[in-house]
Amino acid sequence: MHRSPPFAELMAAVRRFRDDRDWAQFHTPKNLAAATAIEAAELQERFLWKTDTEVDHDLADAAKRAGVGDEIADVVMFAMLLADRLGIDLAEAITAKLAANERKYPVELARGNARKYTELHGD
């Protein structure tokens, strides 16, 4: 089984890629946020106007699945660079967000439905 490198190694590789090209000068918070959103739109484009069945069919094709993986990687890498630029520890941020979501979406109210937390609590 192939094991992915730990997050710290991935972050170092993303920084190295950026730094080898002298791109940090362009990586302002505004530009990184925009790049993340643009890459997310490119990810959405892979699924646009398709039924769930068509998406499932596409994802069964190795090349199309790899293309989706590329788009997800772009989104995540730009988000990583943005967090890094802002001095946000992603592990801490994700842990805190999961804890907040645990409170917003208690299992007994949220299991099996997609309602927003304000609807779950009757707020």
GROMACS .gro file of N, CA, C and O in nm:
model
  492
    1MET      N    1   0.084  -0.119   0.000
    1MET     CA    2   0.000   0.000   0.000
    1MET      C    3   0.089   0.125   0.000
    1MET      O    4   0.185   0.134   0.075
    2HIS      N    5   0.054   0.222  -0.082
    2HIS     CA    6   0.127   0.349  -0.090
    2HIS      C    7   0.085   0.438   0.026
    2HIS      O    8  -0.033   0.459   0.049
    3ARG      N    9   0.182   0.491   0.097
    3ARG     CA   10   0.153   0.582   0.208
    3ARG      C   11   0.189   0.723   0.167
    3ARG      O   12   0.298   0.749   0.118
    4SER      N   13   0.097   0.814   0.190
    4SER     CA   14   0.123   0.954   0.161
    4SER      C   15   0.213   1.013   0.268
    4SER      O   16   0.209   0.971   0.384
    5PRO      N   17   0.292   1.114   0.230
    5PRO     CA   18   0.377   1.178   0.331
    5PRO      C   19   0.292   1.254   0.432
    5PRO      O   20   0.181   1.296   0.402
    6PRO      N   21   0.345   1.271   0.553
    6PRO     CA   22   0.273   1.350   0.653
    6PRO      C   23   0.251   1.493   0.604
    6PRO      O   24   0.321   1.542   0.515
    7PHE      N   25   0.155   1.559   0.667
    7PHE     CA   26   0.117   1.694   0.625
    7PHE      C   27   0.237   1.789   0.622
    7PHE      O   28   0.251   1.867   0.527
    8ALA      N   29   0.322   1.783   0.721
    8ALA     CA   30   0.437   1.874   0.727
    8ALA      C   31   0.526   1.857   0.604
    8ALA      O   32   0.578   1.955   0.549
    9GLU      N   33   0.543   1.734   0.560
    9GLU     CA   34   0.624   1.709   0.439
    9GLU      C   35   0.555   1.764   0.315
    9GLU      O   36   0.621   1.818   0.226
   10LEU      N   37   0.423   1.748   0.308
   10LEU     CA   38   0.349   1.803   0.194
   10LEU      C   39   0.360   1.955   0.193
   10LEU      O   40   0.383   2.016   0.087
   11MET      N   41   0.346   2.017   0.309
   11MET     CA   42   0.356   2.163   0.316
   11MET      C   43   0.494   2.207   0.273
   11MET      O   44   0.508   2.305   0.198
   12ALA      N   45   0.597   2.139   0.315
   12ALA     CA   46   0.734   2.173   0.276
   12ALA      C   47   0.752   2.159   0.126
   12ALA      O   48   0.817   2.243   0.062
   13ALA      N   49   0.693   2.056   0.067
   13ALA     CA   50   0.703   2.036  -0.078
   13ALA      C   51   0.631   2.146  -0.154
   13ALA      O   52   0.681   2.196  -0.256
   14VAL      N   53   0.514   2.188  -0.105
   14VAL     CA   54   0.439   2.296  -0.170
   14VAL      C   55   0.519   2.426  -0.160
   14VAL      O   56   0.530   2.500  -0.258
   15ARG      N   57   0.573   2.455  -0.043
   15ARG     CA   58   0.657   2.575  -0.026
   15ARG      C   59   0.778   2.571  -0.120
   15ARG      O   60   0.813   2.671  -0.181
   16ARG      N   61   0.842   2.456  -0.126
   16ARG     CA   62   0.962   2.441  -0.211
   16ARG      C   63   0.926   2.466  -0.358
   16ARG      O   64   0.998   2.538  -0.428
   17PHE      N   65   0.815   2.411  -0.404
   17PHE     CA   66   0.770   2.433  -0.541
   17PHE      C   67   0.751   2.583  -0.566
   17PHE      O   68   0.799   2.638  -0.665
   18ARG      N   69   0.682   2.649  -0.472
   18ARG     CA   70   0.659   2.793  -0.483
   18ARG      C   71   0.790   2.871  -0.481
   18ARG      O   72   0.815   2.957  -0.566
   19ASP      N   73   0.875   2.840  -0.387
   19ASP     CA   74   0.999   2.915  -0.370
   19ASP      C   75   1.098   2.894  -0.484
   19ASP      O   76   1.169   2.988  -0.523
   20ASP      N   77   1.101   2.773  -0.539
   20ASP     CA   78   1.191   2.747  -0.653
   20ASP      C   79   1.155   2.835  -0.772
   20ASP      O   80   1.240   2.864  -0.856
   21ARG      N   81   1.032   2.880  -0.778
   21ARG     CA   82   0.985   2.964  -0.889
   21ARG      C   83   0.975   3.112  -0.852
   21ARG      O   84   0.930   3.193  -0.930
   22ASP      N   85   1.010   3.145  -0.729
   22ASP     CA   86   1.002   3.282  -0.678
   22ASP      C   87   0.861   3.338  -0.691
   22ASP      O   88   0.839   3.451  -0.733
   23TRP      N   89   0.764   3.256  -0.654
   23TRP     CA   90   0.624   3.297  -0.663
   23TRP      C   91   0.567   3.354  -0.534
   23TRP      O   92   0.456   3.407  -0.535
   24ALA      N   93   0.639   3.344  -0.423
   24ALA     CA   94   0.585   3.394  -0.297
   24ALA      C   95   0.547   3.542  -0.308
   24ALA      O   96   0.452   3.586  -0.244
   25GLN      N   97   0.621   3.615  -0.391
   25GLN     CA   98   0.592   3.758  -0.409
   25GLN      C   99   0.451   3.783  -0.461
   25GLN      O  100   0.394   3.890  -0.441
   26PHE      N  101   0.392   3.685  -0.529
   26PHE     CA  102   0.257   3.700  -0.585
   26PHE      C  103   0.151   3.643  -0.491
   26PHE      O  104   0.031   3.663  -0.515
   27HIS      N  105   0.194   3.572  -0.387
   27HIS     CA  106   0.101   3.501  -0.302
   27HIS      C  107   0.052   3.586  -0.185
   27HIS      O  108   0.074   3.553  -0.068
   28THR      N  109  -0.017   3.692  -0.219
   28THR     CA  110  -0.083   3.775  -0.118
   28THR      C  111  -0.209   3.702  -0.071
   28THR      O  112  -0.261   3.614  -0.143
   29PRO      N  113  -0.260   3.735   0.046
   29PRO     CA  114  -0.384   3.671   0.089
   29PRO      C  115  -0.497   3.684  -0.014
   29PRO      O  116  -0.567   3.586  -0.041
   30LYS      N  117  -0.512   3.802  -0.072
   30LYS     CA  118  -0.618   3.822  -0.172
   30LYS      C  119  -0.599   3.729  -0.291
   30LYS      O  120  -0.693   3.664  -0.337
   31ASN      N  121  -0.477   3.721  -0.341
   31ASN     CA  122  -0.452   3.637  -0.459
   31ASN      C  123  -0.466   3.489  -0.426
   31ASN      O  124  -0.517   3.412  -0.509
   32LEU      N  125  -0.423   3.448  -0.309
   32LEU     CA  126  -0.436   3.307  -0.271
   32LEU      C  127  -0.582   3.269  -0.248
   32LEU      O  128  -0.624   3.159  -0.285
   33ALA      N  129  -0.659   3.360  -0.189
   33ALA     CA  130  -0.802   3.333  -0.172
   33ALA      C  131  -0.871   3.322  -0.308
   33ALA      O  132  -0.952   3.232  -0.331
   34ALA      N  133  -0.836   3.412  -0.399
   34ALA     CA  134  -0.894   3.408  -0.533
   34ALA      C  135  -0.853   3.280  -0.605
   34ALA      O  136  -0.935   3.214  -0.670
   35ALA      N  137  -0.726   3.243  -0.595
   35ALA     CA  138  -0.678   3.121  -0.661
   35ALA      C  139  -0.751   2.998  -0.607
   35ALA      O  140  -0.787   2.907  -0.683
   36THR      N  141  -0.775   2.994  -0.476
   36THR     CA  142  -0.848   2.882  -0.416
   36THR      C  143  -0.988   2.874  -0.474
   36THR      O  144  -1.035   2.767  -0.513
   37ALA      N  145  -1.056   2.988  -0.482
   37ALA     CA  146  -1.192   2.991  -0.536
   37ALA      C  147  -1.195   2.954  -0.684
   37ALA      O  148  -1.285   2.881  -0.729
   38ILE      N  149  -1.099   3.001  -0.758
   38ILE     CA  150  -1.092   2.971  -0.902
   38ILE      C  151  -1.070   2.821  -0.923
   38ILE      O  152  -1.135   2.758  -1.008
   39GLU      N  153  -0.980   2.764  -0.847
   39GLU     CA  154  -0.956   2.620  -0.858
   39GLU      C  155  -1.079   2.540  -0.815
   39GLU      O  156  -1.110   2.436  -0.874
   40ALA      N  157  -1.150   2.589  -0.713
   40ALA     CA  158  -1.274   2.522  -0.672
   40ALA      C  159  -1.378   2.528  -0.784
   40ALA      O  160  -1.451   2.430  -0.807
   41ALA      N  161  -1.381   2.639  -0.856
   41ALA     CA  162  -1.473   2.649  -0.971
   41ALA      C  163  -1.434   2.551  -1.080
   41ALA      O  164  -1.520   2.490  -1.145
   42GLU      N  165  -1.304   2.533  -1.102
   42GLU     CA  166  -1.259   2.434  -1.201
   42GLU      C  167  -1.297   2.293  -1.158
   42GLU      O  168  -1.333   2.210  -1.243
   43LEU      N  169  -1.296   2.267  -1.029
   43LEU     CA  170  -1.342   2.138  -0.978
   43LEU      C  171  -1.492   2.122  -1.006
   43LEU      O  172  -1.536   2.018  -1.054
   44GLN      N  173  -1.568   2.225  -0.976
   44GLN     CA  174  -1.712   2.219  -1.002
   44GLN      C  175  -1.743   2.197  -1.150
   44GLN      O  176  -1.837   2.126  -1.184
   45GLU      N  177  -1.663   2.257  -1.235
   45GLU     CA  178  -1.684   2.245  -1.379
   45GLU      C  179  -1.680   2.099  -1.424
   45GLU      O  180  -1.748   2.060  -1.518
   46ARG      N  181  -1.601   2.017  -1.356
   46ARG     CA  182  -1.593   1.873  -1.389
   46ARG      C  183  -1.729   1.804  -1.376
   46ARG      O  184  -1.752   1.700  -1.437
   47PHE      N  185  -1.818   1.860  -1.294
   47PHE     CA  186  -1.947   1.797  -1.264
   47PHE      C  187  -2.066   1.875  -1.321
   47PHE      O  188  -2.180   1.828  -1.311
   48LEU      N  189  -2.040   1.990  -1.377
   48LEU     CA  190  -2.147   2.079  -1.421
   48LEU      C  191  -2.238   2.012  -1.524
   48LEU      O  192  -2.189   1.952  -1.620
   49TRP      N  193  -2.366   2.024  -1.503
   49TRP     CA  194  -2.472   1.976  -1.593
   49TRP      C  195  -2.481   1.824  -1.601
   49TRP      O  196  -2.545   1.771  -1.689
   50LYS      N  197  -2.415   1.754  -1.513
   50LYS     CA  198  -2.418   1.608  -1.515
   50LYS      C  199  -2.506   1.556  -1.402
   50LYS      O  200  -2.511   1.613  -1.294
   51THR      N  201  -2.573   1.446  -1.431
   51THR     CA  202  -2.649   1.379  -1.326
   51THR      C  203  -2.551   1.304  -1.235
   51THR      O  204  -2.435   1.283  -1.271
   52ASP      N  205  -2.601   1.262  -1.120
   52ASP     CA  206  -2.515   1.184  -1.030
   52ASP      C  207  -2.468   1.056  -1.099
   52ASP      O  208  -2.353   1.014  -1.079
   53THR      N  209  -2.554   0.998  -1.180
   53THR     CA  210  -2.516   0.876  -1.253
   53THR      C  211  -2.404   0.905  -1.352
   53THR      O  212  -2.308   0.827  -1.364
   54GLU      N  213  -2.413   1.016  -1.422
   54GLU     CA  214  -2.306   1.054  -1.516
   54GLU      C  215  -2.175   1.081  -1.443
   54GLU      O  216  -2.067   1.044  -1.491
   55VAL      N  217  -2.183   1.145  -1.328
   55VAL     CA  218  -2.063   1.172  -1.248
   55VAL      C  219  -2.000   1.040  -1.204
   55VAL      O  220  -1.879   1.021  -1.215
   56ASP      N  221  -2.083   0.948  -1.154
   56ASP     CA  222  -2.032   0.818  -1.113
   56ASP      C  223  -1.963   0.747  -1.230
   56ASP      O  224  -1.856   0.686  -1.213
   57HIS      N  225  -2.022   0.756  -1.348
   57HIS     CA  226  -1.963   0.695  -1.468
   57HIS      C  227  -1.828   0.759  -1.498
   57HIS      O  228  -1.730   0.691  -1.527
   58ASP      N  229  -1.823   0.892  -1.493
   58ASP     CA  230  -1.697   0.963  -1.518
   58ASP      C  231  -1.589   0.921  -1.418
   58ASP      O  232  -1.474   0.899  -1.456
   59LEU      N  233  -1.627   0.911  -1.292
   59LEU     CA  234  -1.529   0.879  -1.188
   59LEU      C  235  -1.480   0.735  -1.196
   59LEU      O  236  -1.376   0.702  -1.138
   60ALA      N  237  -1.552   0.651  -1.269
   60ALA     CA  238  -1.505   0.514  -1.291
   60ALA      C  239  -1.393   0.510  -1.395
   60ALA      O  240  -1.318   0.413  -1.402
   61ASP      N  241  -1.381   0.617  -1.474
   61ASP     CA  242  -1.275   0.628  -1.574
   61ASP      C  243  -1.150   0.683  -1.505
   61ASP      O  244  -1.153   0.791  -1.444
   62ALA      N  245  -1.041   0.610  -1.513
   62ALA     CA  246  -0.918   0.647  -1.440
   62ALA      C  247  -0.868   0.786  -1.477
   62ALA      O  248  -0.826   0.863  -1.390
   63ALA      N  249  -0.870   0.820  -1.605
   63ALA     CA  250  -0.819   0.951  -1.647
   63ALA      C  251  -0.907   1.065  -1.595
   63ALA      O  252  -0.856   1.167  -1.549
   64LYS      N  253  -1.038   1.046  -1.601
   64LYS     CA  254  -1.129   1.151  -1.550
   64LYS      C  255  -1.118   1.163  -1.399
   64LYS      O  256  -1.120   1.274  -1.344
   65ARG      N  257  -1.104   1.050  -1.332
   65ARG     CA  258  -1.087   1.052  -1.186
   65ARG      C  259  -0.957   1.123  -1.149
   65ARG      O  260  -0.953   1.203  -1.056
   66ALA      N  261  -0.850   1.097  -1.224
   66ALA     CA  262  -0.723   1.165  -1.200
   66ALA      C  263  -0.736   1.315  -1.222
   66ALA      O  264  -0.678   1.395  -1.147
   67GLY      N  265  -0.812   1.356  -1.323
   67GLY     CA  266  -0.836   1.499  -1.347
   67GLY      C  267  -0.907   1.565  -1.230
   67GLY      O  268  -0.873   1.677  -1.190
   68VAL      N  269  -1.005   1.494  -1.174
   68VAL     CA  270  -1.075   1.546  -1.055
   68VAL      C  271  -0.976   1.554  -0.939
   68VAL      O  272  -0.974   1.653  -0.865
   69GLY      N  273  -0.892   1.454  -0.924
   69GLY     CA  274  -0.790   1.457  -0.819
   69GLY      C  275  -0.696   1.575  -0.834
   69GLY      O  276  -0.658   1.638  -0.735
   70ASP      N  277  -0.660   1.606  -0.959
   70ASP     CA  278  -0.573   1.722  -0.984
   70ASP      C  279  -0.640   1.851  -0.938
   70ASP      O  280  -0.576   1.938  -0.878
   71GLU      N  281  -0.768   1.864  -0.968
   71GLU     CA  282  -0.840   1.987  -0.928
   71GLU      C  283  -0.852   1.996  -0.776
   71GLU      O  284  -0.834   2.103  -0.719
   72ILE      N  285  -0.881   1.883  -0.711
   72ILE     CA  286  -0.887   1.884  -0.565
   72ILE      C  287  -0.751   1.922  -0.507
   72ILE      O  288  -0.742   2.002  -0.413
   73ALA      N  289  -0.645   1.868  -0.563
   73ALA     CA  290  -0.510   1.900  -0.516
   73ALA      C  291  -0.481   2.049  -0.531
   73ALA      O  292  -0.423   2.110  -0.441
   74ASP      N  293  -0.522   2.108  -0.643
   74ASP     CA  294  -0.502   2.253  -0.662
   74ASP      C  295  -0.573   2.333  -0.554
   74ASP      O  296  -0.516   2.427  -0.497
   75VAL      N  297  -0.699   2.296  -0.525
   75VAL     CA  298  -0.776   2.367  -0.422
   75VAL      C  299  -0.704   2.356  -0.287
   75VAL      O  300  -0.683   2.457  -0.217
   76VAL      N  301  -0.665   2.236  -0.252
   76VAL     CA  302  -0.603   2.214  -0.122
   76VAL      C  303  -0.467   2.284  -0.113
   76VAL      O  304  -0.435   2.347  -0.011
   77MET      N  305  -0.388   2.277  -0.219
   77MET     CA  306  -0.256   2.343  -0.215
   77MET      C  307  -0.269   2.494  -0.198
   77MET      O  308  -0.195   2.554  -0.119
   78PHE      N  309  -0.362   2.557  -0.270
   78PHE     CA  310  -0.379   2.701  -0.253
   78PHE      C  311  -0.432   2.734  -0.113
   78PHE      O  312  -0.390   2.833  -0.052
   79ALA      N  313  -0.520   2.651  -0.061
   79ALA     CA  314  -0.568   2.673   0.076
   79ALA      C  315  -0.454   2.657   0.177
   79ALA      O  316  -0.444   2.734   0.273
   80MET      N  317  -0.368   2.559   0.154
   80MET     CA  318  -0.251   2.540   0.240
   80MET      C  319  -0.161   2.663   0.236
   80MET      O  320  -0.113   2.711   0.339
   81LEU      N  321  -0.135   2.714   0.116
   81LEU     CA  322  -0.049   2.831   0.101
   81LEU      C  323  -0.112   2.954   0.165
   81LEU      O  324  -0.042   3.036   0.226
   82LEU      N  325  -0.243   2.967   0.156
   82LEU     CA  326  -0.310   3.080   0.219
   82LEU      C  327  -0.298   3.071   0.371
   82LEU      O  328  -0.263   3.169   0.437
   83ALA      N  329  -0.325   2.954   0.426
   83ALA     CA  330  -0.311   2.937   0.571
   83ALA      C  331  -0.168   2.965   0.615
   83ALA      O  332  -0.145   3.033   0.715
   84ASP      N  333  -0.073   2.914   0.538
   84ASP     CA  334   0.068   2.936   0.569
   84ASP      C  335   0.102   3.085   0.567
   84ASP      O  336   0.166   3.137   0.657
   85ARG      N  337   0.055   3.154   0.465
   85ARG     CA  338   0.081   3.298   0.451
   85ARG      C  339   0.023   3.378   0.567
   85ARG      O  340   0.079   3.477   0.612
   86LEU      N  341  -0.093   3.330   0.619
   86LEU     CA  342  -0.160   3.400   0.728
   86LEU      C  343  -0.115   3.351   0.866
   86LEU      O  344  -0.161   3.402   0.968
   87GLY      N  345  -0.025   3.252   0.869
   87GLY     CA  346   0.022   3.200   0.996
   87GLY      C  347  -0.083   3.117   1.069
   87GLY      O  348  -0.082   3.110   1.192
   88ILE      N  349  -0.173   3.056   0.994
   88ILE     CA  350  -0.277   2.972   1.053
   88ILE      C  351  -0.231   2.827   1.050
   88ILE      O  352  -0.195   2.776   0.944
   89ASP      N  353  -0.231   2.764   1.165
   89ASP     CA  354  -0.196   2.622   1.176
   89ASP      C  355  -0.320   2.544   1.132
   89ASP      O  356  -0.422   2.544   1.201
   90LEU      N  357  -0.311   2.478   1.018
   90LEU     CA  358  -0.427   2.408   0.963
   90LEU      C  359  -0.476   2.296   1.054
   90LEU      O  360  -0.597   2.276   1.066
   91ALA      N  361  -0.385   2.223   1.115
   91ALA     CA  362  -0.428   2.116   1.205
   91ALA      C  363  -0.510   2.173   1.320
   91ALA      O  364  -0.616   2.119   1.355
   92GLU      N  365  -0.464   2.283   1.377
   92GLU     CA  366  -0.540   2.348   1.485
   92GLU      C  367  -0.673   2.402   1.434
   92GLU      O  368  -0.776   2.387   1.500
   93ALA      N  369  -0.672   2.465   1.318
   93ALA     CA  370  -0.795   2.523   1.262
   93ALA      C  371  -0.898   2.414   1.233
   93ALA      O  372  -1.017   2.430   1.262
   94ILE      N  373  -0.852   2.302   1.176
   94ILE     CA  374  -0.944   2.193   1.144
   94ILE      C  375  -0.998   2.130   1.271
   94ILE      O  376  -1.118   2.103   1.282
   95THR      N  377  -0.913   2.110   1.370
   95THR     CA  378  -0.956   2.054   1.497
   95THR      C  379  -1.060   2.142   1.563
   95THR      O  380  -1.163   2.094   1.612
   96ALA      N  381  -1.035   2.274   1.563
   96ALA     CA  382  -1.131   2.368   1.623
   96ALA      C  383  -1.262   2.369   1.546
   96ALA      O  384  -1.371   2.374   1.606
   97LYS      N  385  -1.255   2.363   1.413
   97LYS     CA  386  -1.377   2.365   1.331
   97LYS      C  387  -1.457   2.237   1.352
   97LYS      O  388  -1.580   2.242   1.360
   98LEU      N  389  -1.390   2.124   1.362
   98LEU     CA  390  -1.462   1.999   1.389
   98LEU      C  391  -1.533   2.006   1.525
   98LEU      O  392  -1.648   1.961   1.537
   99ALA      N  393  -1.467   2.062   1.625
   99ALA     CA  394  -1.529   2.076   1.757
   99ALA      C  395  -1.652   2.166   1.749
   99ALA      O  396  -1.757   2.136   1.808
  100ALA      N  397  -1.640   2.277   1.676
  100ALA     CA  398  -1.755   2.368   1.659
  100ALA      C  399  -1.869   2.297   1.586
  100ALA      O  400  -1.986   2.311   1.623
  101ASN      N  401  -1.835   2.222   1.482
  101ASN     CA  402  -1.938   2.150   1.407
  101ASN      C  403  -2.003   2.040   1.490
  101ASN      O  404  -2.121   2.011   1.474
  102GLU      N  405  -1.925   1.978   1.580
  102GLU     CA  406  -1.983   1.878   1.671
  102GLU      C  407  -2.094   1.942   1.755
  102GLU      O  408  -2.198   1.880   1.778
  103ARG      N  409  -2.071   2.065   1.800
  103ARG     CA  410  -2.173   2.135   1.879
  103ARG      C  411  -2.292   2.177   1.793
  103ARG      O  412  -2.406   2.168   1.836
  104LYS      N  413  -2.264   2.224   1.670
  104LYS     CA  414  -2.371   2.269   1.581
  104LYS      C  415  -2.456   2.154   1.528
  104LYS      O  416  -2.575   2.170   1.504
  105TYR      N  417  -2.391   2.041   1.506
  105TYR     CA  418  -2.457   1.927   1.443
  105TYR      C  419  -2.447   1.803   1.530
  105TYR      O  420  -2.378   1.706   1.496
  106PRO      N  421  -2.516   1.802   1.644
  106PRO     CA  422  -2.510   1.683   1.729
  106PRO      C  423  -2.567   1.562   1.654
  106PRO      O  424  -2.663   1.573   1.579
  107VAL      N  425  -2.505   1.449   1.675
  107VAL     CA  426  -2.541   1.327   1.602
  107VAL      C  427  -2.691   1.300   1.612
  107VAL      O  428  -2.756   1.267   1.512
  108GLU      N  429  -2.745   1.313   1.731
  108GLU     CA  430  -2.887   1.278   1.751
  108GLU      C  431  -2.982   1.367   1.670
  108GLU      O  432  -3.094   1.327   1.641
  109LEU      N  433  -2.938   1.487   1.631
  109LEU     CA  434  -3.022   1.575   1.550
  109LEU      C  435  -2.984   1.575   1.403
  109LEU      O  436  -3.069   1.597   1.316
  110ALA      N  437  -2.858   1.551   1.373
  110ALA     CA  438  -2.810   1.568   1.236
  110ALA      C  439  -2.798   1.439   1.156
  110ALA      O  440  -2.794   1.444   1.033
  111ARG      N  441  -2.795   1.327   1.221
  111ARG     CA  442  -2.772   1.201   1.150
  111ARG      C  443  -2.878   1.176   1.043
  111ARG      O  444  -2.997   1.176   1.068
  112GLY      N  445  -2.831   1.158   0.919
  112GLY     CA  446  -2.918   1.119   0.809
  112GLY      C  447  -2.993   1.232   0.741
  112GLY      O  448  -3.079   1.207   0.658
  113ASN      N  449  -2.963   1.358   0.774
  113ASN     CA  450  -3.028   1.467   0.702
  113ASN      C  451  -2.927   1.577   0.674
  113ASN      O  452  -2.819   1.580   0.732
  114ALA      N  453  -2.962   1.665   0.583
  114ALA     CA  454  -2.870   1.769   0.537
  114ALA      C  455  -2.915   1.908   0.576
  114ALA      O  456  -2.874   2.006   0.515
  115ARG      N  457  -2.999   1.918   0.677
  115ARG     CA  458  -3.046   2.050   0.719
  115ARG      C  459  -2.935   2.131   0.784
  115ARG      O  460  -2.847   2.075   0.850
  116LYS      N  461  -2.943   2.262   0.767
  116LYS     CA  462  -2.847   2.351   0.831
  116LYS      C  463  -2.870   2.348   0.982
  116LYS      O  464  -2.981   2.324   1.029
  117TYR      N  465  -2.765   2.375   1.058
  117TYR     CA  466  -2.773   2.364   1.204
  117TYR      C  467  -2.883   2.451   1.263
  117TYR      O  468  -2.944   2.415   1.363
  118THR      N  469  -2.912   2.566   1.200
  118THR     CA  470  -3.017   2.652   1.253
  118THR      C  471  -3.154   2.586   1.242
  118THR      O  472  -3.243   2.612   1.322
  119GLU      N  473  -3.170   2.499   1.145
  119GLU     CA  474  -3.295   2.425   1.131
  119GLU      C  475  -3.301   2.306   1.226
  119GLU      O  476  -3.409   2.264   1.268
  120LEU      N  477  -3.188   2.250   1.257
  120LEU     CA  478  -3.184   2.135   1.348
  120LEU      C  479  -3.227   2.174   1.489
  120LEU      O  480  -3.297   2.100   1.556
  121HIS      N  481  -3.184   2.290   1.531
  121HIS     CA  482  -3.210   2.337   1.666
  121HIS      C  483  -3.339   2.417   1.674
  121HIS      O  484  -3.378   2.461   1.780
  122GLY      N  485  -3.403   2.441   1.559
  122GLY     CA  486  -3.527   2.517   1.556
  122GLY      C  487  -3.506   2.666   1.577
  122GLY      O  488  -3.597   2.735   1.614
  123ASP      N  489  -3.382   2.713   1.554
  123ASP     CA  490  -3.350   2.856   1.571
  123ASP      C  491  -3.409   2.938   1.459
  123ASP      O  492  -3.422   2.901   1.349
   0.00000   0.00000   0.00000
